[in-house]
Amino acid sequence: MTRRYVIVGNGPAGVTAAETIRRHDAAGEITIVGDENVPFYSRPGLAYLLTGTIPEKQLFSRPDSDYARQRLQRKVGKVQAIDPRGHQITLADGRSLAYDRLLLAIGARALRPEIPGIDLEGVVTLDNLEDARRILRLARRAKRACVVGGGITAVELAEGLAAQRVETHYLMRKDRYWGGVLDPQESTLVETRLADERIRVHRGVDLAAVVERRGRVVAIDTRSGARLPCDLLAVAIGTQPRLDLARQAGLATGRGIWTDDTFRTSDADIYAAGDAAEVLDPGTGERVLDSLWSVAIEQGKAAGENLCGVDQPYRREAPFNVTRIGGVTTTLIGAVGSGARDEDLVTLSRGDSQAWRERLDAFAVVSDAGANRLRVLLGADRIVGAVVMGDQTLSRPLQHLIRGRIDIRPVRDHLIQRPSEVIQVLKGFAQRTVPLAAV
Amino acid sequence: MVSAVVMAESVRCVECGICTYNCPLGIDVRTHARLGQPVADSYCLTCGDCVARCPRGTLRLEASAVFDEGASPFPGMR
């Protein structure tokens, strides 16, 4: 019998799952339901749309012909409800779709602080293409913008607005940028670059209210009683997995939709993956959340295999991301955090992993050279995490040493005793221990 | 004789399309990048523009021996 697969979500986890299912099941009916009236696009690329680096049409990496070639049906609609017993979903326009296997790859949405004026049109977040279009539209007539929040998205918003020639102020609640993940010198490196881009960084500022006049944002008020005039407020305090559908269907949820290590939820025929899912990591026995493009693709692939019966438990790799933060190319891999709470983020931001905040028992080897900085965290027999800023010579070697859990005892003492030689030592060691083509 | 080829590591690619947008010959570098395939396009100039512009370090130029020096099809030319 032909199996009917319905995938809710047209992002990286959903589309990768659909493509994976098609590779294993040539006859199955695969339907992807997304609530945006566009084909698949690069969400991380929205940052480059805001800076004017690429035009909007460049974001679409899989045209409709790609769906057709793989016989993936794409429907546009908002899913209103799931009926787990009846094995069907209902869309807001009344249509219903029957499924044998359902995947919820519905992502996360940006949170907003609960303060007066937060729902005004001039207050923006960056979840999707429509948000980016709105920001660009508002930026055309804005003179001054404020950005609050932390992580990568806040800086992307600040840089995007500055690139649109809006006077941009980045407000931080404490004294430095992304304190849960970066060390003080790394924060300074980013803040210095933001200042070079004429973004004004304010420390110790806590947002109290958005001030409006005739429905338009005219200023923000801070908890210390100051008022800063602005036409636009961009907010990036974190994201929240979309849980409404799962809760309504009676699925087990926590911070995200709970799944086992095969992405199955508490209902045997419903799966979840990507930013919406809180997935059991068999390595630690804990459930984890990530908000990373590469993780969403890995999960989409593994979930797709499980949906069509290829038994494939998830093997979670050390989460990593390479991106520009304030113009500084930065690689983050594994556990690099201080364990401290991040005051500017209430949850994960996009392009973020809870793994980076972890503080493991490790020795930090640091190499500083002007605008370049390297921090490698040495566990007893492997590298548990690394931050590479600026010079990316070690980005790829560290990615493979950490993700491959390579035993570093042959060079560990050398690294601790002579940290100035860290680049040569690790580069050479990686070439000797991992396949040459990989590094 | 040594040539070069643009190699890609798909796990780093976020499909932003900056590579394709900047390719002087309009090669769809992104599709190679997201699939982790070398840019095996005979028109590729290996100018390195896509490598330099990728914000994620997805691409790299790698030397590739077109002809093995010891077995040159052009005797006398190394």
Tab-separated table of C-alpha atoms in Angstrom, chain A residues 6 27 93 122 134 175 193 260 272 291 334 359:
chain	number	residue	atom	x	y	z
A	6	VAL	CA	2.762	14.639	5.491
A	27	ALA	CA	6.096	5.186	-4.407
A	93	ASP	CA	-9.051	27.078	5.170
A	122	GLY	CA	7.845	49.520	14.210
A	134	ARG	CA	9.233	44.464	6.593
A	175	ASP	CA	28.569	44.880	30.259
A	193	ARG	CA	34.133	45.769	15.055
A	260	ASP	CA	13.154	9.894	21.288
A	272	ALA	CA	9.366	16.032	15.044
A	291	SER	CA	18.741	26.289	16.435
A	334	GLY	CA	31.357	22.114	21.107
A	359	ARG	CA	31.311	24.572	30.814
